[in-house]
Tab-separated table of C-alpha atoms in Angstrom:
chain	number	residue	atom	x	y	z
A	270	MET	CA	140.949	271.117	119.932
A	271	GLN	CA	143.226	269.071	122.156
A	272	SER	CA	146.955	268.417	122.070
A	273	ALA	CA	149.266	266.701	124.466
A	274	ILE	CA	152.900	266.206	125.371
A	275	ARG	CA	153.577	262.652	126.551
A	276	VAL	CA	156.504	261.349	128.523
A	277	ALA	CA	157.091	257.707	129.284
A	278	LEU	CA	158.949	256.780	132.463
A	279	ARG	CA	160.148	253.197	132.932
A	280	ARG	CA	161.760	251.862	136.079
A	281	GLY	CA	165.364	250.977	135.382
A	282	ASN	CA	165.752	253.952	133.082
A	283	MET	CA	164.143	256.644	135.179
A	284	GLY	CA	166.745	259.266	134.393
A	285	SER	CA	165.712	259.681	130.751
A	286	ALA	CA	162.494	260.925	129.224
A	287	THR	CA	161.297	260.963	125.635
A	288	PHE	CA	158.893	263.514	124.230
A	289	ALA	CA	156.236	262.808	121.641
A	290	ARG	CA	153.217	264.616	120.340
A	291	HIS	CA	150.194	262.667	121.340
A	292	THR	CA	147.243	262.616	119.698
A	293	CYS	CA	145.544	304.766	120.710
A	294	ARG	CA	144.858	306.885	120.648
A	295	ARG	CA	147.377	309.434	121.602
A	296	PHE	CA	150.496	309.704	123.422
A	297	ALA	CA	148.697	311.095	126.310
A	298	GLN	CA	144.999	311.102	125.662
A	299	ARG	CA	142.109	308.844	125.002
A	300	LEU	CA	141.399	306.036	122.595
A	301	ARG	CA	138.104	305.650	120.864
A	302	PRO	CA	137.135	303.285	122.389
A	303	LEU	CA	139.564	304.404	125.019
A	304	VAL	CA	142.746	302.395	125.050
A	305	LEU	CA	145.483	303.823	127.169
A	306	VAL	CA	148.771	303.080	125.451
A	307	GLY	CA	151.343	304.698	127.621
A	308	ALA	CA	152.146	306.002	131.031
A	309	LEU	CA	152.620	309.492	129.664
A	310	ALA	CA	148.890	310.081	129.369
A	311	PHE	CA	148.783	309.811	125.651
A	312	VAL	CA	145.475	308.504	124.446
A	313	CYS	CA	144.706	306.796	121.163
A	314	GLN	CA	141.599	306.656	119.097
A	315	PRO	CA	140.766	303.322	117.554
A	316	LYS	CA	138.786	304.918	115.013
A	317	ALA	CA	141.261	304.184	112.455
A	318	VAL	CA	141.819	305.857	109.488
A	319	ALA	CA	142.465	306.395	105.819
A	320	VAL	CA	146.088	306.842	105.009
A	321	LEU	CA	146.995	310.556	104.968
A	322	LEU	CA	150.109	311.538	103.021
A	323	LEU	CA	152.604	314.229	103.908
A	324	GLY	CA	153.474	315.164	100.332
A	325	THR	CA	150.067	315.494	98.700
A	326	GLY	CA	146.388	315.987	99.359
A	327	ASP	CA	145.428	314.352	96.042
A	328	PRO	CA	142.679	311.840	96.948
A	329	ALA	CA	143.773	309.612	94.050
A	330	ALA	CA	147.403	309.371	95.190
A	331	ASN	CA	148.728	305.911	96.069
A	332	THR	CA	145.426	304.193	95.354
A	333	ASN	CA	147.032	301.549	93.168
A	334	ALA	CA	149.447	298.827	94.220
A	335	PRO	CA	152.963	300.182	94.836
A	336	THR	CA	155.665	299.323	92.321
A	337	GLY	CA	159.457	299.300	92.129
A	338	ASP	CA	161.160	298.593	95.462
A	339	LEU	CA	157.729	298.459	97.133
A	340	ALA	CA	156.201	295.918	94.753
A	341	GLY	CA	154.612	293.059	96.671
A	342	SER	CA	154.625	295.026	99.921
A	343	GLY	CA	151.245	293.780	101.169
A	344	TRP	CA	148.646	295.294	98.846
A	345	GLN	CA	147.959	291.831	97.409
A	346	TYR	CA	146.940	290.480	100.820
A	347	GLN	CA	144.288	293.102	101.572
A	348	GLY	CA	140.559	292.490	101.419
A	349	ARG	CA	137.418	294.505	102.183
A	350	PHE	CA	135.442	293.828	105.339
A	351	GLY	CA	132.489	296.175	105.231
A	352	ASP	CA	133.899	299.711	105.336
A	353	PHE	CA	137.154	298.401	106.772
A	354	MET	CA	139.965	296.077	105.763
A	355	GLY	CA	141.326	292.684	106.655
A	356	THR	CA	144.505	290.816	105.788
A	357	ALA	CA	144.489	287.197	104.614
A	358	ILE	CA	146.798	285.163	106.878
A	359	ALA	CA	145.840	281.538	106.136
A	360	PRO	CA	143.814	279.605	103.533
A	361	SER	CA	140.496	280.335	105.298
A	362	PHE	CA	141.331	283.158	107.731
A	363	PHE	CA	141.861	286.912	107.786
A	364	ILE	CA	142.857	289.241	110.594
A	365	THR	CA	141.633	292.743	111.389
A	366	ALA	CA	141.173	295.178	114.285
A	367	LYS	CA	138.899	293.882	117.022
A	368	HIS	CA	137.279	297.250	117.642
A	369	VAL	CA	135.680	297.349	114.162
A	370	GLY	CA	133.422	294.505	115.324
A	371	TRP	CA	131.093	292.767	112.876
A	372	ALA	CA	131.739	294.905	109.801
A	373	GLY	CA	129.726	292.786	107.387
A	374	PRO	CA	128.724	289.268	106.341
A	375	VAL	CA	131.396	288.841	103.657
A	376	PHE	CA	135.118	289.336	103.152
A	377	THR	CA	135.832	290.505	99.611
A	378	PHE	CA	139.233	289.309	98.447
A	379	HIS	CA	140.618	289.506	94.918
A	380	GLY	CA	137.130	290.322	93.678
A	381	VAL	CA	135.446	287.304	95.294
A	382	ASP	CA	133.029	287.428	98.258
A	383	TYR	CA	133.669	284.893	101.019
A	384	ASP	CA	131.057	284.349	103.744
A	385	VAL	CA	132.354	285.191	107.220
A	386	VAL	CA	131.492	282.239	109.459
A	387	GLU	CA	133.478	282.306	112.719
A	388	ARG	CA	135.167	284.852	114.978
A	389	PHE	CA	138.228	284.521	117.230
A	390	ASP	CA	139.006	287.505	119.477
A	391	ASP	CA	142.351	287.983	121.145
A	392	ARG	CA	141.253	288.916	124.659
A	393	TRP	CA	144.425	290.931	125.289
A	394	THR	CA	144.918	292.985	122.118
A	395	ASP	CA	143.002	294.789	119.380
A	396	LEU	CA	143.155	291.744	117.089
A	397	THR	CA	140.384	289.524	115.753
A	398	ILE	CA	140.723	286.589	113.371
A	399	TRP	CA	137.760	285.626	111.195
A	400	ARG	CA	137.240	282.320	109.403
A	401	VAL	CA	135.610	282.365	105.991
A	402	SER	CA	133.895	279.675	103.945
A	403	GLY	CA	136.131	278.792	101.050
A	404	ILE	CA	139.846	278.939	100.314
A	405	LEU	CA	141.643	282.257	99.868
A	406	PRO	CA	144.075	282.173	96.918
A	407	THR	CA	147.000	283.766	98.791
A	408	PHE	CA	147.848	284.996	102.259
A	409	ALA	CA	150.474	287.063	104.046
A	410	PRO	CA	153.418	285.622	105.970
A	411	LEU	CA	153.775	286.924	109.528
A	412	TYR	CA	156.733	288.992	110.651
A	413	PRO	CA	158.598	286.568	112.971
A	414	ARG	CA	160.861	288.677	115.202
A	415	GLU	CA	160.506	291.415	117.794
A	416	ASP	CA	163.060	293.761	116.188
A	417	GLU	CA	160.690	296.131	114.402
A	418	ALA	CA	161.872	299.410	115.963
A	419	GLY	CA	163.674	301.602	113.442
A	420	GLN	CA	162.516	299.663	110.393
A	421	HIS	CA	160.923	301.164	107.293
A	422	LEU	CA	157.253	300.218	106.857
A	423	VAL	CA	154.450	300.253	104.330
A	424	VAL	CA	150.977	300.931	105.721
A	425	ILE	CA	147.663	300.355	103.934
A	426	GLY	CA	144.227	301.618	104.927
A	427	ARG	CA	140.847	302.959	103.861
A	428	GLY	CA	139.866	306.182	105.527
A	429	SER	CA	139.537	309.893	105.099
A	430	GLU	CA	141.078	312.409	102.763
A	431	ARG	CA	143.452	315.053	104.010
A	432	GLY	CA	141.374	317.926	105.379
A	433	SER	CA	142.112	321.593	106.031
A	434	ASP	CA	145.492	322.986	107.073
A	435	VAL	CA	146.273	323.200	110.773
A	436	LEU	CA	148.321	326.333	111.494
A	437	LYS	CA	150.022	327.535	114.630
A	438	GLU	CA	151.366	331.073	114.593
A	439	GLY	CA	151.218	330.949	110.811
A	440	VAL	CA	153.262	327.749	110.566
A	441	LEU	CA	151.763	324.629	108.968
A	442	ARG	CA	151.557	321.860	111.578
A	443	GLY	CA	149.515	319.306	109.618
A	444	TRP	CA	145.942	318.676	108.548
A	445	THR	CA	142.571	317.813	109.987
A	446	TRP	CA	140.790	314.672	108.902
A	447	GLY	CA	138.762	315.236	105.754
A	448	ALA	CA	135.896	313.415	104.062
A	449	GLN	CA	135.816	309.636	104.336
A	450	THR	CA	136.151	308.096	100.896
A	451	HIS	CA	137.013	304.508	101.922
A	452	LEU	CA	139.565	304.384	99.104
A	453	GLN	CA	142.363	301.904	99.672
A	454	ARG	CA	145.640	303.784	99.877
A	455	TRP	CA	149.228	303.038	100.880
A	456	GLY	CA	151.976	305.114	102.438
A	457	GLU	CA	155.363	304.785	104.101
A	458	ASN	CA	156.818	305.536	107.505
A	459	ALA	CA	159.139	303.947	110.055
A	460	VAL	CA	158.588	302.169	113.353
A	461	SER	CA	159.604	304.803	115.902
A	462	ARG	CA	159.245	302.560	118.928
A	463	ILE	CA	157.246	299.793	120.541
A	464	ALA	CA	154.418	301.028	122.786
A	465	TYR	CA	153.297	298.851	125.682
A	466	ALA	CA	150.022	298.750	127.572
A	467	GLY	CA	150.826	295.701	129.686
A	468	THR	CA	152.778	292.581	128.788
A	469	GLU	CA	150.452	291.338	126.068
A	470	LYS	CA	149.062	294.568	124.593
A	471	GLN	CA	151.816	295.873	122.347
A	472	PHE	CA	151.819	298.294	119.423
A	473	LEU	CA	154.133	299.465	116.680
A	474	TYR	CA	154.209	303.260	116.899
A	475	ALA	CA	155.015	305.404	113.847
A	476	ALA	CA	155.531	309.166	114.206
A	477	PHE	CA	154.400	311.680	111.581
A	478	ASP	CA	157.691	313.567	111.849
A	479	ALA	CA	158.100	314.800	108.239
A	480	ALA	CA	161.307	312.799	107.903
A	481	GLY	CA	160.140	310.086	105.530
A	482	GLY	CA	159.627	311.818	102.195
A	483	PRO	CA	156.433	312.609	100.256
A	484	ASN	CA	154.856	309.200	100.927
A	485	GLU	CA	155.194	309.540	104.693
A	486	ALA	CA	151.842	308.462	106.098
A	487	HIS	CA	149.578	308.990	109.080
A	488	LEU	CA	146.179	307.399	109.697
A	489	SER	CA	142.667	308.672	110.250
A	490	ALA	CA	139.117	307.426	110.771
A	491	GLY	CA	138.426	304.394	108.586
A	492	ASP	CA	141.957	302.965	108.438
A	493	SER	CA	141.245	300.516	111.259
A	494	GLY	CA	141.965	296.936	110.315
A	495	GLY	CA	144.432	297.937	107.623
A	496	ALA	CA	147.936	296.582	107.774
A	497	VAL	CA	151.592	297.411	108.340
A	498	PHE	CA	154.239	295.446	106.465
A	499	LEU	CA	157.991	295.170	107.000
A	500	ASN	CA	160.588	293.815	104.574
A	501	ASP	CA	162.258	290.709	105.973
A	502	GLY	CA	165.166	289.707	103.756
A	503	GLY	CA	163.353	290.622	100.558
A	504	THR	CA	159.915	289.322	101.590
A	505	TRP	CA	157.258	291.704	102.864
A	506	LYS	CA	155.581	290.323	105.977
A	507	LEU	CA	152.614	291.379	108.091
A	508	ALA	CA	153.871	293.213	111.192
A	509	GLY	CA	150.880	295.177	112.491
A	510	ILE	CA	147.161	295.901	112.232
A	511	ASN	CA	146.056	299.559	112.249
A	512	SER	CA	144.493	300.237	115.612
A	513	ALA	CA	144.668	303.795	116.944
A	514	VAL	CA	146.086	307.291	116.571
A	515	ASP	CA	147.165	310.140	118.812
A	516	GLY	CA	144.382	312.567	119.655
A	517	PRO	CA	141.981	314.242	119.812
A	518	PHE	CA	143.584	317.684	120.064
A	519	TYR	CA	142.284	321.031	121.291
A	520	ALA	CA	143.272	324.361	119.781
A	521	ALA	CA	142.409	326.086	123.081
A	522	GLU	CA	141.225	325.157	126.539
A	523	THR	CA	137.644	324.685	125.388
A	524	ARG	CA	135.604	321.669	124.320
A	525	GLU	CA	134.530	323.510	121.194
A	526	SER	CA	138.116	323.694	119.903
A	527	ARG	CA	138.433	319.902	119.687
A	528	PHE	CA	139.667	318.399	116.398
A	529	ASP	CA	141.202	315.231	114.971
A	530	GLY	CA	144.223	315.551	112.752
A	531	ALA	CA	147.618	314.423	111.547
A	532	LEU	CA	150.150	316.792	113.100
A	533	THR	CA	153.898	317.014	112.578
A	534	ASP	CA	154.181	318.973	115.842
A	535	VAL	CA	151.590	319.047	118.625
A	536	ASN	CA	153.350	321.710	120.708
A	537	GLY	CA	151.080	324.643	121.460
A	538	PHE	CA	147.927	322.520	121.339
A	539	TYR	CA	146.116	320.889	124.236
A	540	ALA	CA	145.065	317.409	125.337
A	541	SER	CA	142.324	316.253	127.695
A	542	ASN	CA	141.869	312.949	129.477
A	543	ASP	CA	138.314	313.663	130.624
A	544	GLY	CA	136.469	314.698	127.474
A	545	GLY	CA	137.263	318.386	127.639
A	546	ARG	CA	136.608	319.184	131.296
A	547	SER	CA	140.272	319.821	132.045
A	548	PHE	CA	143.254	320.389	129.793
A	549	TYR	CA	147.010	320.275	129.718
A	550	PRO	CA	149.294	321.755	127.072
A	551	TYR	CA	151.758	320.048	124.817
A	552	ALA	CA	154.949	321.917	125.569
A	553	SER	CA	158.181	320.219	124.554
A	554	ALA	CA	161.455	321.915	123.686
A	555	ALA	CA	161.707	319.874	120.476
A	556	PRO	CA	159.000	319.232	117.860
A	557	ARG	CA	156.623	316.501	119.009
A	558	PRO	CA	154.852	314.738	116.144
A	559	SER	CA	151.643	312.808	116.489
A	560	GLY	CA	151.558	309.228	115.307
A	561	PHE	CA	149.634	306.014	114.851
A	562	PHE	CA	149.544	302.661	116.617
A	563	ALA	CA	149.385	299.251	114.956
A	564	ALA	CA	148.650	296.151	117.033
A	565	ARG	CA	151.894	294.186	117.033
A	566	ILE	CA	151.819	290.826	115.236
A	567	SER	CA	155.168	289.406	116.375
A	568	SER	CA	154.130	289.282	120.040
A	569	ARG	CA	150.928	287.352	119.160
A	570	ARG	CA	152.281	284.880	116.581
A	571	GLN	CA	151.734	281.880	118.837
A	572	TRP	CA	148.090	282.777	119.411
A	573	ILE	CA	147.549	283.415	115.692
A	574	TYR	CA	149.005	280.050	114.626
A	575	SER	CA	147.022	278.281	117.369
A	576	VAL	CA	143.841	279.641	115.775
A	577	VAL	CA	144.510	279.213	112.057
A	578	ASP	CA	146.269	275.818	112.250
A	579	PRO	CA	146.251	274.385	115.805
A	580	ALA	CA	147.257	270.851	114.785
A	581	GLY	CA	149.930	272.033	112.342
A	582	ASP	CA	153.645	272.062	113.034
A	583	LEU	CA	155.129	275.113	111.358
A	584	ASP	CA	158.721	274.420	112.389
A	585	ARG	CA	158.446	270.612	112.034
A	586	ASP	CA	159.810	269.961	115.501
A	587	GLY	CA	157.056	267.536	116.511
A	588	ILE	CA	155.248	270.137	118.629
A	589	SER	CA	151.889	271.341	117.341
A	590	ASN	CA	151.151	275.051	116.935
A	591	LEU	CA	148.655	274.831	119.787
A	592	LEU	CA	151.322	273.455	122.112
A	593	GLU	CA	153.821	276.079	120.939
A	594	TYR	CA	151.300	278.655	122.170
A	595	ALA	CA	150.478	276.799	125.378
A	596	PHE	CA	154.131	276.504	126.450
A	597	ASP	CA	155.278	279.879	125.042
A	598	LEU	CA	157.600	278.372	122.433
A	599	ALA	CA	158.832	279.754	119.103
A	600	PRO	CA	156.495	278.506	116.345
A	601	GLU	CA	158.911	279.235	113.464
A	602	GLN	CA	161.969	277.365	114.744
A	603	PRO	CA	162.624	274.061	116.531
A	604	ASP	CA	162.590	274.472	120.288
A	605	ALA	CA	165.581	273.681	122.471
A	606	GLY	CA	163.804	274.385	125.746
A	607	GLY	CA	160.525	275.305	127.345
A	608	LEU	CA	158.966	271.837	127.129
A	609	PRO	CA	157.849	269.869	130.187
A	610	GLN	CA	160.804	268.474	132.111
A	611	PHE	CA	160.767	265.124	133.908
A	612	SER	CA	162.902	263.745	136.686
A	613	ILE	CA	162.838	261.340	139.604
A	614	GLU	CA	162.951	262.816	143.086
A	615	ASN	CA	163.269	260.357	145.953
A	616	GLY	CA	161.865	257.623	143.739
A	617	ALA	CA	158.826	259.671	142.679
A	618	PRO	CA	158.228	260.737	139.047
A	619	THR	CA	158.172	264.519	138.859
A	620	LEU	CA	156.956	266.705	136.004
A	621	ILE	CA	157.712	270.436	135.695
A	622	TYR	CA	155.789	272.393	133.064
A	623	ARG	CA	154.634	275.950	132.485
A	624	GLN	CA	151.326	277.583	131.675
A	625	MET	CA	150.476	280.813	129.884
A	626	THR	CA	148.464	282.654	132.520
A	627	THR	CA	147.096	285.050	129.904
A	628	ALA	CA	145.784	282.212	127.707
A	629	ARG	CA	142.563	281.765	129.626
A	630	GLU	CA	140.983	279.831	126.768
A	631	LEU	CA	143.436	276.970	127.424
A	632	ARG	CA	142.966	274.195	129.949
A	633	TYR	CA	145.991	272.181	131.110
A	634	THR	CA	145.528	268.666	132.491
A	635	VAL	CA	148.215	266.193	133.578
A	636	GLU	CA	147.234	262.597	132.853
A	637	LYS	CA	148.862	259.218	133.491
A	638	SER	CA	148.744	255.781	131.896
A	639	THR	CA	150.317	252.367	132.408
A	640	ASP	CA	149.606	251.008	128.922
A	641	LEU	CA	149.525	254.101	126.618
A	642	ARG	CA	145.951	253.202	125.675
A	643	THR	CA	143.868	254.323	128.606
A	644	TRP	CA	144.499	257.628	130.329
A	645	GLU	CA	143.211	259.160	133.510
A	646	PRO	CA	143.860	262.329	135.514
A	647	ALA	CA	147.130	262.041	137.399
A	648	ASN	CA	145.507	263.335	140.614
A	649	ALA	CA	148.988	264.165	141.795
A	650	GLU	CA	150.334	266.795	144.107
A	651	GLU	CA	150.772	270.013	142.100
A	652	GLU	CA	152.431	273.211	143.279
A	653	SER	CA	153.313	276.538	141.683
A	654	ILE	CA	157.084	277.048	141.886
A	655	ASP	CA	157.662	280.135	139.737
A	656	TRP	CA	155.758	282.972	138.076
A	657	VAL	CA	157.415	285.460	135.742
A	658	ASP	CA	155.248	287.883	133.754
A	659	TYR	CA	152.639	285.707	132.006
A	660	LEU	CA	154.323	282.318	132.618
A	661	GLU	CA	153.618	280.241	135.717
A	662	THR	CA	155.645	277.087	136.343
A	663	PHE	CA	154.091	274.076	138.064
A	664	LYS	CA	155.621	270.986	139.624
A	665	VAL	CA	153.621	267.751	139.610
A	666	THR	CA	154.779	264.848	141.790
A	667	LEU	CA	153.409	261.302	141.614
A	668	PRO	CA	153.758	258.737	144.385
A	669	ALA	CA	156.782	256.492	143.900
A	670	ALA	CA	155.824	253.616	141.581
A	671	SER	CA	156.522	250.123	142.818
A	672	SER	CA	157.262	248.629	139.404
A	673	GLY	CA	156.511	248.787	135.711
A	674	ARG	CA	155.956	251.709	133.429
A	675	VAL	CA	154.303	255.031	134.060
A	676	SER	CA	153.471	257.398	131.218
A	677	LEU	CA	152.545	261.015	131.751
A	678	ARG	CA	151.163	263.614	129.425
A	679	VAL	CA	150.149	267.248	129.592
A	680	VAL	CA	146.899	267.655	127.709
A	681	VAL	CA	146.072	271.143	126.435
A	682	THR	CA	142.474	271.807	125.462
A	683	LYS	CA	141.355	275.003	123.768
A	684	GLN	CA	137.896	276.101	124.861
């Protein structure tokens, strides 16, 4: 897939340029596989989970689509991918957790089996997009903004039942993970905060703090690949993919006391970052609930759209979805900035553009033409002039042209 931004420079009008499209584990422990999600030594387990409910241990609870205010809150976009789940996000694509791997040859959606034919891993997060043969009848819209913290959520998964009570000094602190039934179940919670493990790897974190009513949910083994939805102006949109949970926990400073569970307060228990060779206690003045991590969708929208519809133009601004990703633009709204900028310096055409340093599957090439029909590498002087987080800005300078027209384009190729 290749896209390009083209700029035509003509002597006599060198000051103007026109653009055209050419062409978890735990807050302080380990993740399974280990994914460190915070500087506080919390570790998460991407062994995700069946939704566990605060208010009931009934294995049949919330196993049908929610109704009332929660009608249409994402259940209709869920499909089965082996023992796990996936969410339809485009006519021939679904998204799930990367760590579940190849879960099976088909994606079962609305009772129909679709062959899984192609895989697209996000190298920076726990997200994988799969292409299927055939057209899915419906698909979820993506949550478009990075304002999730504090919002009410609906989470859907397929994992274990609620297990035995976990007591501390006679007080109920939560439950262990029970038998895995792989029943699809939904629950509610709220986004407590955004957890970061580097610029690109971001998670929605929801705490099991017993403040969300009987449907308050935690996750367990088997919920991986399930989804988190937020209500955006009356429309429920995909905001996260179940990825990891806090844990494991230790009842004492011994390997044998290890357990996985959904706890409303971890104080008095222990954590280990080395598999049970050394321990440290949870000891906060206030209750400290465990929680779950969902890979954040809003921070990876550009990548997602570049996979499912690279040549499309979601915001109809003349810039393809692939180029929106390549130049770190907003795919849902027309862009006022961020595109390559052209000028004349001392008579020489100059192009300034930026690259996503984390998008290693993209190749950027500056080309030139004198007739808009034949193109060749610009072979111009190129220097890096700025680098902030994952964006590096380059300046390309051509020799001063003696006469006529010079056209330049930035070609982006996805490997």
